[in-house]
mmCIF file of C-alpha atoms and ligand atoms in Angstrom:
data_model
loop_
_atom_site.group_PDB
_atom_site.id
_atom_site.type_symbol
_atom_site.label_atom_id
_atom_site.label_comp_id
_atom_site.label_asym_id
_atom_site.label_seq_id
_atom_site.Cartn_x
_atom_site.Cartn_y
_atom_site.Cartn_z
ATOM 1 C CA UNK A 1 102.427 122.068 118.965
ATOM 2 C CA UNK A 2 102.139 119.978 115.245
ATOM 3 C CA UNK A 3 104.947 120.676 113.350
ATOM 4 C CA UNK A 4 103.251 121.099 109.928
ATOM 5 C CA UNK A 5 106.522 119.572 108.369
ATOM 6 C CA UNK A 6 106.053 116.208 110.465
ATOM 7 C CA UNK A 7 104.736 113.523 108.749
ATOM 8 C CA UNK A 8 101.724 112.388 110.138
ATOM 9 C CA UNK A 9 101.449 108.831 112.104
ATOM 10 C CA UNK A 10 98.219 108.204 114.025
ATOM 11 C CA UNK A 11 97.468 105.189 116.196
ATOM 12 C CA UNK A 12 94.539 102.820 115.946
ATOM 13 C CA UNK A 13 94.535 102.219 120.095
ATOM 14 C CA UNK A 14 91.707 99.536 119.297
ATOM 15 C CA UNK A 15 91.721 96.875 115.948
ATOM 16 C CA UNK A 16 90.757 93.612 116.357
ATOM 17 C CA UNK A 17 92.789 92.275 113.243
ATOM 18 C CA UNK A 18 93.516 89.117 114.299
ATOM 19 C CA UNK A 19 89.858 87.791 113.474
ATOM 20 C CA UNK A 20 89.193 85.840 110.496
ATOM 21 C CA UNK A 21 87.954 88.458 108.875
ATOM 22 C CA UNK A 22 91.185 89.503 107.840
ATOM 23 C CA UNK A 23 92.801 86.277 107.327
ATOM 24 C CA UNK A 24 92.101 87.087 103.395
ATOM 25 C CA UNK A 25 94.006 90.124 102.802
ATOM 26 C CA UNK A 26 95.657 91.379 106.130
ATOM 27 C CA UNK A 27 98.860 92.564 104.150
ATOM 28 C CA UNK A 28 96.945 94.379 102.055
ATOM 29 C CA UNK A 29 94.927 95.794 104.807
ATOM 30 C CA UNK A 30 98.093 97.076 106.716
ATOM 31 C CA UNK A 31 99.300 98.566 103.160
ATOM 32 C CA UNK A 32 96.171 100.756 102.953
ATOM 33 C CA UNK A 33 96.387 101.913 106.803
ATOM 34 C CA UNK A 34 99.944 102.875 106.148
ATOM 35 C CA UNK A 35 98.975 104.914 103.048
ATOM 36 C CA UNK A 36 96.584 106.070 105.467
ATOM 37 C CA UNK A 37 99.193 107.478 107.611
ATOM 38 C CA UNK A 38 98.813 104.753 110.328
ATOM 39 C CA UNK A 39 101.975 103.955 112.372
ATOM 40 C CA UNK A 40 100.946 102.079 115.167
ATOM 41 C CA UNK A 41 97.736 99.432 115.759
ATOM 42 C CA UNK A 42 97.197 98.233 119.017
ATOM 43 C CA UNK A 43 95.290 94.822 118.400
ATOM 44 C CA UNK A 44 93.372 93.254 122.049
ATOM 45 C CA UNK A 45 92.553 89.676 122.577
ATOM 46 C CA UNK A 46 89.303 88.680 123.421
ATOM 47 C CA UNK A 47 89.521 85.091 124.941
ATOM 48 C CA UNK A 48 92.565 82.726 126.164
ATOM 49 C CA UNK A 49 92.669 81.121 122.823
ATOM 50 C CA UNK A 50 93.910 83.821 120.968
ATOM 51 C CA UNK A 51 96.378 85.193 123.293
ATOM 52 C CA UNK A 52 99.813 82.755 122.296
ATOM 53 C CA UNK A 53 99.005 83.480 118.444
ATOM 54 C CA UNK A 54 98.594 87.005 119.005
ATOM 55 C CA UNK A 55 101.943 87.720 120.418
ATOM 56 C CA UNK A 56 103.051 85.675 117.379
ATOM 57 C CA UNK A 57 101.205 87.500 114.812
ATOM 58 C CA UNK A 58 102.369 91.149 116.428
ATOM 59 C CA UNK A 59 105.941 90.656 116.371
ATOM 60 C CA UNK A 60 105.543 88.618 112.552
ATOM 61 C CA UNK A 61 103.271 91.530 111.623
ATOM 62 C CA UNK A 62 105.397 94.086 112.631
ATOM 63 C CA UNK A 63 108.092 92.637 111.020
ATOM 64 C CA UNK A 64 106.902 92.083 107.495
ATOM 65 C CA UNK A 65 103.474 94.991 107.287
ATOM 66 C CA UNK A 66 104.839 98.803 107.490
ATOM 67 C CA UNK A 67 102.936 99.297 110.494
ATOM 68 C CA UNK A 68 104.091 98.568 113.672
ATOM 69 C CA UNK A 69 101.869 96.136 115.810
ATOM 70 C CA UNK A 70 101.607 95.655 119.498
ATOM 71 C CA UNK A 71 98.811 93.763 121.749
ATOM 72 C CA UNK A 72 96.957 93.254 124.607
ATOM 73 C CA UNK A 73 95.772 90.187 126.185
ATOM 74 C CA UNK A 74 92.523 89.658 127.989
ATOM 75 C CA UNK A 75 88.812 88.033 128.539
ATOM 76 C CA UNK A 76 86.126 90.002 126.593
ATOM 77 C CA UNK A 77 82.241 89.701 128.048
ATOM 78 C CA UNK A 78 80.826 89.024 124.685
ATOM 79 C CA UNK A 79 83.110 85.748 124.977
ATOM 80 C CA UNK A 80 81.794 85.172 128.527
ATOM 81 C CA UNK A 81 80.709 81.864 128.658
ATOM 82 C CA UNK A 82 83.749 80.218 127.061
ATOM 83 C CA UNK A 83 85.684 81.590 130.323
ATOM 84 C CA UNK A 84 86.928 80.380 133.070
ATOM 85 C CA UNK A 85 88.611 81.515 136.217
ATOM 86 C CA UNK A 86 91.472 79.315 135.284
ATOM 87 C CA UNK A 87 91.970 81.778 132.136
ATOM 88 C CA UNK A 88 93.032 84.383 134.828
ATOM 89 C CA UNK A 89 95.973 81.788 136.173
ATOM 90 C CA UNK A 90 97.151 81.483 132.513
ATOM 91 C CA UNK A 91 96.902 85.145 131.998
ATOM 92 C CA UNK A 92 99.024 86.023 134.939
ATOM 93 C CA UNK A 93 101.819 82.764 133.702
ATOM 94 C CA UNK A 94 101.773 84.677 130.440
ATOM 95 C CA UNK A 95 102.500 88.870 131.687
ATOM 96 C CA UNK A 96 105.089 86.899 134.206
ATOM 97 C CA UNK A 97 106.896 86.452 131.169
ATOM 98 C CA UNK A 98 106.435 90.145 130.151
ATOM 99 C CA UNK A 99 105.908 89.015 126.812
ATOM 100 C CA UNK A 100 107.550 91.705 123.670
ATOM 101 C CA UNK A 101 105.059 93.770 122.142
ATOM 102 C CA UNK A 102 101.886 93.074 125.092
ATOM 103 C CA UNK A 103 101.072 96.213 126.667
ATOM 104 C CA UNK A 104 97.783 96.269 128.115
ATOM 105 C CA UNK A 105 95.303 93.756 129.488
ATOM 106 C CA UNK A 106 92.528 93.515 127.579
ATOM 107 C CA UNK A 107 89.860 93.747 126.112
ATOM 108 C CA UNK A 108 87.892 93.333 129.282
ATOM 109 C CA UNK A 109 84.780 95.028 130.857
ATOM 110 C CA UNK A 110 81.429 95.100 131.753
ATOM 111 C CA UNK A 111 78.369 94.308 128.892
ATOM 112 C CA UNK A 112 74.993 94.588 130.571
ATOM 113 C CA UNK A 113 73.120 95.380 127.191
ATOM 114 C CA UNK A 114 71.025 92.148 127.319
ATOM 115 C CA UNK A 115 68.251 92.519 129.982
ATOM 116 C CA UNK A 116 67.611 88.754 129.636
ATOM 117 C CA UNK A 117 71.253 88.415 131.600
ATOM 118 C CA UNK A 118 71.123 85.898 134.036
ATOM 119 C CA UNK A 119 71.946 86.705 137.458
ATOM 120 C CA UNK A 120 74.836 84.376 137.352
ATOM 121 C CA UNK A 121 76.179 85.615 134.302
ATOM 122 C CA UNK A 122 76.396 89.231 135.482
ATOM 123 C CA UNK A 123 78.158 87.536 138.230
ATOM 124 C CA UNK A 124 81.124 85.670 136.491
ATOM 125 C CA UNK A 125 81.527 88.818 134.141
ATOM 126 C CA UNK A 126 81.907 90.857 137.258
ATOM 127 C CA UNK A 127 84.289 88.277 138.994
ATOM 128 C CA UNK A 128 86.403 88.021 135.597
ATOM 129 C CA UNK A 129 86.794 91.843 135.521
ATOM 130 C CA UNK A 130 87.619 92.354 138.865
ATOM 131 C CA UNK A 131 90.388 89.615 138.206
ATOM 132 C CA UNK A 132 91.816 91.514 135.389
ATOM 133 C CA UNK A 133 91.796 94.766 137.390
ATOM 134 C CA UNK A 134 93.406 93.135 140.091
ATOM 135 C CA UNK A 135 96.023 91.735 137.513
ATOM 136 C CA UNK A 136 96.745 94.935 135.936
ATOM 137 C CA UNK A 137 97.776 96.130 139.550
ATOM 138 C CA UNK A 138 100.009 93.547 140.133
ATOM 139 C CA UNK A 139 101.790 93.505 136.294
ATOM 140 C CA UNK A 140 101.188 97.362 136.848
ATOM 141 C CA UNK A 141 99.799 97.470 133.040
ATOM 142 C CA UNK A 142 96.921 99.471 131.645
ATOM 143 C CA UNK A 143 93.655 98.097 130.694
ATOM 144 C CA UNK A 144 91.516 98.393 127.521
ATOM 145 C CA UNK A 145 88.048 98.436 128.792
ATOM 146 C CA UNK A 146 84.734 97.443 127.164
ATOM 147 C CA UNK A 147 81.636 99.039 128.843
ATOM 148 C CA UNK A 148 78.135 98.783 128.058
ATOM 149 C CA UNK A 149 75.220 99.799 130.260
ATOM 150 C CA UNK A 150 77.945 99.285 132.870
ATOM 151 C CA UNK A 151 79.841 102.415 133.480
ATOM 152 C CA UNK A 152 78.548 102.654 136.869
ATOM 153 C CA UNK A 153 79.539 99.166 137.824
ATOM 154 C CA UNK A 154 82.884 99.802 135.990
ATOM 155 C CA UNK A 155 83.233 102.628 137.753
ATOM 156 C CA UNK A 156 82.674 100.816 141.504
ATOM 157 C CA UNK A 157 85.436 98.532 140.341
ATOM 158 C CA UNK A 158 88.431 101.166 139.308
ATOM 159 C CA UNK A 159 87.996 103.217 142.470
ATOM 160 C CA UNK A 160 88.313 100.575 144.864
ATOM 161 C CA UNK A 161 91.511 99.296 143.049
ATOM 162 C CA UNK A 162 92.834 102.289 141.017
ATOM 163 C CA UNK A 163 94.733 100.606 138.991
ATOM 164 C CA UNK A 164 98.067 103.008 138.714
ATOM 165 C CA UNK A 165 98.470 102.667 134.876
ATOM 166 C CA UNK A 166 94.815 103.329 134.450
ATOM 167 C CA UNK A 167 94.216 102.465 130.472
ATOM 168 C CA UNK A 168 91.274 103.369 127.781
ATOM 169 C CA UNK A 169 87.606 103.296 127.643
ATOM 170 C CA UNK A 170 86.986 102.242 124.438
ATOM 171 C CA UNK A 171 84.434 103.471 122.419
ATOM 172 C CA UNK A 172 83.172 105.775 124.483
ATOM 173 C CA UNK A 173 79.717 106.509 124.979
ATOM 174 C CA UNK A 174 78.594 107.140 128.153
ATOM 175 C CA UNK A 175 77.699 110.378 129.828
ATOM 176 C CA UNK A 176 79.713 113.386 130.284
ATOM 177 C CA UNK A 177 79.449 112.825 134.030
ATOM 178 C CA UNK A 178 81.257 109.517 133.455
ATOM 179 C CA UNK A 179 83.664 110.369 131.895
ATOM 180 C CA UNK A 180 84.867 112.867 134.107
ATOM 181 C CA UNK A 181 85.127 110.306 136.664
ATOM 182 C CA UNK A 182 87.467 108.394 134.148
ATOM 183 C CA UNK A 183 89.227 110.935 133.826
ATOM 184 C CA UNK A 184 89.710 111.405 137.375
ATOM 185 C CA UNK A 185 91.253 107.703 137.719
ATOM 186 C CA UNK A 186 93.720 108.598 134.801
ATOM 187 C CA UNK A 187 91.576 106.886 132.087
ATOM 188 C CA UNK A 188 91.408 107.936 128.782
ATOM 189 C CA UNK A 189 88.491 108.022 126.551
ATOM 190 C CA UNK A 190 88.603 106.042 123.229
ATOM 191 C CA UNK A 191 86.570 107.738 120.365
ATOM 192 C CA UNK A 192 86.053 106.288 116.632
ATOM 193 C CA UNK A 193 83.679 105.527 114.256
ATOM 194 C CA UNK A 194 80.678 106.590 116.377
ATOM 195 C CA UNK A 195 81.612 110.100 116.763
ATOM 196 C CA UNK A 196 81.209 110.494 112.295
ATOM 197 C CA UNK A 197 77.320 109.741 112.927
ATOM 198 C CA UNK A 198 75.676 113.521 113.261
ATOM 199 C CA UNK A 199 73.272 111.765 115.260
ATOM 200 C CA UNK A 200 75.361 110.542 118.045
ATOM 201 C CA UNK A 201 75.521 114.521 119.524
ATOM 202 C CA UNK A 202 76.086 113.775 123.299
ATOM 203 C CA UNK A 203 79.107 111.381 121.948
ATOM 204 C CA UNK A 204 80.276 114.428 119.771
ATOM 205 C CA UNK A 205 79.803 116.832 122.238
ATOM 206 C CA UNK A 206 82.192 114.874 124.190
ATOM 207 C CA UNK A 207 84.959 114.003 122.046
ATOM 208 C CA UNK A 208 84.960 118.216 121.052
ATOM 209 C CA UNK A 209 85.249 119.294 124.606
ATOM 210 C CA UNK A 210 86.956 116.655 126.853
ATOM 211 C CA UNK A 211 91.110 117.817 126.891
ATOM 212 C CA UNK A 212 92.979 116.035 124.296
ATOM 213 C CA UNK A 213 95.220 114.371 126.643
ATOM 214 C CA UNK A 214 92.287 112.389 127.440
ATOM 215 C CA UNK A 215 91.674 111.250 124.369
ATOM 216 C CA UNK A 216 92.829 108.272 121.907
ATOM 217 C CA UNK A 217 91.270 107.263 118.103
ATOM 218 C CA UNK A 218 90.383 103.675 117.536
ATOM 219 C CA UNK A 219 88.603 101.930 115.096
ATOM 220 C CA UNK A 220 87.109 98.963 116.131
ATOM 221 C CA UNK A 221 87.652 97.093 112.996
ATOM 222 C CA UNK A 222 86.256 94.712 111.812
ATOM 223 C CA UNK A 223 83.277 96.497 113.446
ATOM 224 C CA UNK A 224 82.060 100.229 113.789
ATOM 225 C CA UNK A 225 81.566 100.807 110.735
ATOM 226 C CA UNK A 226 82.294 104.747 110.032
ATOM 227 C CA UNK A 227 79.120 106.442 108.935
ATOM 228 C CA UNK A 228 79.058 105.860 105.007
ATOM 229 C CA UNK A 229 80.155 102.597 105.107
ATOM 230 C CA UNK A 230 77.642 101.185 106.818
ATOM 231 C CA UNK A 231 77.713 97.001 106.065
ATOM 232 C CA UNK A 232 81.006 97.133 105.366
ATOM 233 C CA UNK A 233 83.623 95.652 107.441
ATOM 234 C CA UNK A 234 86.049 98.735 109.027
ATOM 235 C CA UNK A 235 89.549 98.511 108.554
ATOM 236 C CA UNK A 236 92.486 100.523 110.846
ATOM 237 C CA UNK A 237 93.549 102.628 107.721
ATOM 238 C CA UNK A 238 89.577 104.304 108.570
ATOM 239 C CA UNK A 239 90.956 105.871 111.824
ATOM 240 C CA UNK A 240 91.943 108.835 109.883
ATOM 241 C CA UNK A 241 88.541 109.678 109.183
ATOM 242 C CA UNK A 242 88.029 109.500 112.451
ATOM 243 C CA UNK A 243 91.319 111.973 113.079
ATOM 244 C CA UNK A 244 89.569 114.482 110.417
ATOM 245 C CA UNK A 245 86.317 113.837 112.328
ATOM 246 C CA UNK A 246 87.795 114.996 115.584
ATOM 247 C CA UNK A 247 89.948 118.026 114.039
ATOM 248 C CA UNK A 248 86.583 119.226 112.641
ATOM 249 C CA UNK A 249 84.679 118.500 115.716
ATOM 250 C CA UNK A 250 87.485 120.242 117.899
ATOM 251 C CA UNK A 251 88.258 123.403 115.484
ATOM 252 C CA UNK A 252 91.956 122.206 115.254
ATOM 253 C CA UNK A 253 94.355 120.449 112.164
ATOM 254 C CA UNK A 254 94.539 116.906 111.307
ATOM 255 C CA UNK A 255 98.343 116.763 112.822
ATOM 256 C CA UNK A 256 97.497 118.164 115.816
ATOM 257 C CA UNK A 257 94.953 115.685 116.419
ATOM 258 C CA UNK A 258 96.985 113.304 115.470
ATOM 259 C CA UNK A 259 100.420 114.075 117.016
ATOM 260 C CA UNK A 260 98.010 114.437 120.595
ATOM 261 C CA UNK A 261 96.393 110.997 120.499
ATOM 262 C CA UNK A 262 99.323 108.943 118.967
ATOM 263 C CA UNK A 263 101.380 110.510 122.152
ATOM 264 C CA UNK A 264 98.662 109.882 124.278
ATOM 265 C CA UNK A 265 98.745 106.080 122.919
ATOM 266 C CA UNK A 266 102.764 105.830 123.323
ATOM 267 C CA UNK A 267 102.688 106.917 126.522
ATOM 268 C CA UNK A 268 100.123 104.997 128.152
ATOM 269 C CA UNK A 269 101.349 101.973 126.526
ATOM 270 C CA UNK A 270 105.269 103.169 127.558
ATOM 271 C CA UNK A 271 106.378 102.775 123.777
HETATM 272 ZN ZN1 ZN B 1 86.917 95.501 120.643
#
């Protein structure tokens, strides 16, 4: 139960601050998600090439922003065709070390959105998913998991390894029917700015009614915009209008949204 007298902290499970987009005013950013009542950001890496700077930038970041950073490393699809399987040996050198403030592995996943895929590029997504999967068994991490038009072939993947620490599915979208089967390999569902569009009702429908041990907030930032500020770039501090969203959606207070998901957060990521 939310203590009324707590002071709210929420956790952005999913911010992609380290792009350039914030290389302008990422202080000031930070500032405004604290004001925001944002405690924790969980940023993920997208390719190879940002992983060493990122476990930089989370322990500087945490050091000198009032929010508290941590990371995960891995090989996004939209970044598919600067991988390589090699990334995967570099990736396991790197959790070896059990680097501070890395948590998860990812962002990985499935995106089958283009229909103009080639065969071979379906292929070498699959392969480079199935390699984080199979490294998040070994590290015994979680995984932060991008699906699109894939939750099927996601799916096929997780229940022939089930990975033990199971992780998020970020951005959720999918059916309800899917994400019961997450839920059934221990995943939880990541909700945020999508779920502030009326139109997006299955989505809604979802985030009101799935238990809220299954849930997390993200934000997406720099992208997802929220839904009245469309063309704008998002920014972490936003995830607490998607905390209000959900409390709305779900009947309940802001702080018991908020104390749910930020617990959910800490304990998947064991922090
Ligand atoms: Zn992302």
């Amino acid at each position: 139960m939310a203590k009324e007298n707590h002071p709210l902290s929420l956790f952005d499970s999913h911010c992609h601050l380290n792009f350039s987009d914030f290389d302008n005013d990422r202080l000031t950013v930070l500032t405004r998600a604290k004001q925001a009542a944002v405690g924790r950001i969980c940023i993920p890496a997208t390719q190879q090439v940002e992983w060493l700077s990122l476990i930089n930038a989370s322990e500087l970041w945490s050091q000198v922003s009032p929010v508290s950073i941590v990371a995960a490393l891995g090989l996004h699809p939209w970044f598919i065709a600067g991988h390589n399987p090699g990334h995967l040996k570099v990736l396991d050198k790197l959790l070896q070390q059990r680097p501070a403030r890395v948590v998860a592995i990812g962002e990985t996943g499935l995106d089958f959105f283009d229909r103009n895929m080639t065969p071979e590029t379906r292929a070498k997504q699959l392969a480079l998913f199935t390699g984080q999967v199979e490294l998040a068994c070994l590290h015994q991490m979680p995984l932060i998991i991008h699906g699109r038009k894939s939750h099927d072939d996601i799916l096929k993947v997780l229940r022939r390894y089930k990975p033990g620490r199971a992780g998020i599915i970020h951005g959720f979208s999918g059916s309800e029917q899917q994400a019961g089967e997450y839920l059934k390999l221990g995943f939880k569902l990541g909700f945020g700015g999508g779920i502030t569009y009326p139109r997006a009702s299955k989505t809604r429908h979802l985030a009101a009614t799935m238990p809220i041990d299954s849930i997390v907030l993200e934000t997406d930032a720099p992208d997802m915009p929220l839904n009245g500020y469309q063309g704008q770039r998002n920014e972490p501090g936003r995830v607490k209008l998607v905390a209000e969203c959900l409390a709305k959606l779900r009947g309940v207070s802001l702080p018991e949204v908020a104390e749910a998901t930020s617990h959910n957060c800490r304990t998947l990521f064991r922090i």
